[in-house]
XYZ file of C-alpha atoms in Angstrom:
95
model
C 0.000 0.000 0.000
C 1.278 3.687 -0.820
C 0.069 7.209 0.590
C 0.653 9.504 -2.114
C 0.303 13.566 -1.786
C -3.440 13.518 -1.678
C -4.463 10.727 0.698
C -1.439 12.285 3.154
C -3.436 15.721 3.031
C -6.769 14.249 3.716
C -5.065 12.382 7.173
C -3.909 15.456 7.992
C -7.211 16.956 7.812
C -9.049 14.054 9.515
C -6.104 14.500 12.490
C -6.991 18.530 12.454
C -3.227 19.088 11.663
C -2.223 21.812 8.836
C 0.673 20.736 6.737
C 1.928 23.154 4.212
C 1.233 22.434 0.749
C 5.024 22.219 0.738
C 5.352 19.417 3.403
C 3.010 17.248 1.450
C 5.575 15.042 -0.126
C 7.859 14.363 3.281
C 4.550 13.455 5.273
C 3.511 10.758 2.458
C 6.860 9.072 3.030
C 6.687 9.347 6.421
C 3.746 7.675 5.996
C 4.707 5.420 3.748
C 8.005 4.688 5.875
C 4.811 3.581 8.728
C 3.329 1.009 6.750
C 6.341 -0.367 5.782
C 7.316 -1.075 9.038
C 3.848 -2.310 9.473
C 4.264 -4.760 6.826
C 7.334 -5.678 7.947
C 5.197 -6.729 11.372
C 3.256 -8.908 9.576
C 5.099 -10.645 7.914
C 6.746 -12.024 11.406
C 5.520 -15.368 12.517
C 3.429 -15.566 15.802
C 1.604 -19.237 15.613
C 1.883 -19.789 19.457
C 2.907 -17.157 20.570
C 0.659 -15.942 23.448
C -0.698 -12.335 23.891
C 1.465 -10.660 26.067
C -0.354 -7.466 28.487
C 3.625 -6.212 30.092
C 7.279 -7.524 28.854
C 7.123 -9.375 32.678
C 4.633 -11.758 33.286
C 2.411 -10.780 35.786
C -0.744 -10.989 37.050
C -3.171 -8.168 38.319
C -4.749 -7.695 41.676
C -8.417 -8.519 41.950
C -10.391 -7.247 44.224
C -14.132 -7.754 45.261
C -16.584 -5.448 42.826
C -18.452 -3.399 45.687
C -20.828 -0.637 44.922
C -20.295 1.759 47.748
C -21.059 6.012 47.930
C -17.251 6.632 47.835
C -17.725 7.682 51.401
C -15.807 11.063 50.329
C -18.236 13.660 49.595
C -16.995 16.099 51.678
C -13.213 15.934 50.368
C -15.112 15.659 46.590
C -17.325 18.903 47.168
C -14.207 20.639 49.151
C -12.503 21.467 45.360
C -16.198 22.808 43.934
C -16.488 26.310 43.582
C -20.226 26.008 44.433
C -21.768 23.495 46.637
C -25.250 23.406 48.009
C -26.927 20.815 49.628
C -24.474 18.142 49.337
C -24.214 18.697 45.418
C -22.384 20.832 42.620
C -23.954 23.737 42.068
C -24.207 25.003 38.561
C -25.307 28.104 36.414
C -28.209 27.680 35.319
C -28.094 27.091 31.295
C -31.527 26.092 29.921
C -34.306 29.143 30.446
């Protein structure tokens, strides 16, 4: 696959990024440079090879799925700049 001038300007429009007219050219082969290393990837043999998560095999720490309140709602409403009644308070926006 090859990114030529016109696909490259239409990423960097997707992304939101403005590339000079100018830089066109250098971003496709960047771009193209990408892919290649892509392919590259798969062309690399992974039959049995096991999904890996972290380069050290490890395994997380589980912990009982609660529901609780938090039991912080006065530390939580402490960095509002409004509170009333236990709650954020707000502008109002809707008329």
């Amino acid at each position: 696959m090859s990114i030529d001038q016109s696909t490259a300007a239409k990423v960097a429009k997707l992304a939101r990024i403005k590339v000079e007219e100018d830089a066109l050219p250098a971003l496709a082969d960047e771009f193209n440079t990408i892919l290649g290393f892509i392919e590259q990837l798969n062309e690399v043999d992974v039959e049995g090879v096991e999904p890996m998560t972290s380069v050290t095999p490890q395994r997380l720490k589980r912990r009982v799925d609660e529901v609780t309140d938090g039991s912080q709602q006065d530390k939580i409403l402490a960095n509002a700049p409004d509170a009333r009644e236990g709650f954020f308070a707000v502008p109002k926006v809707v008329e």
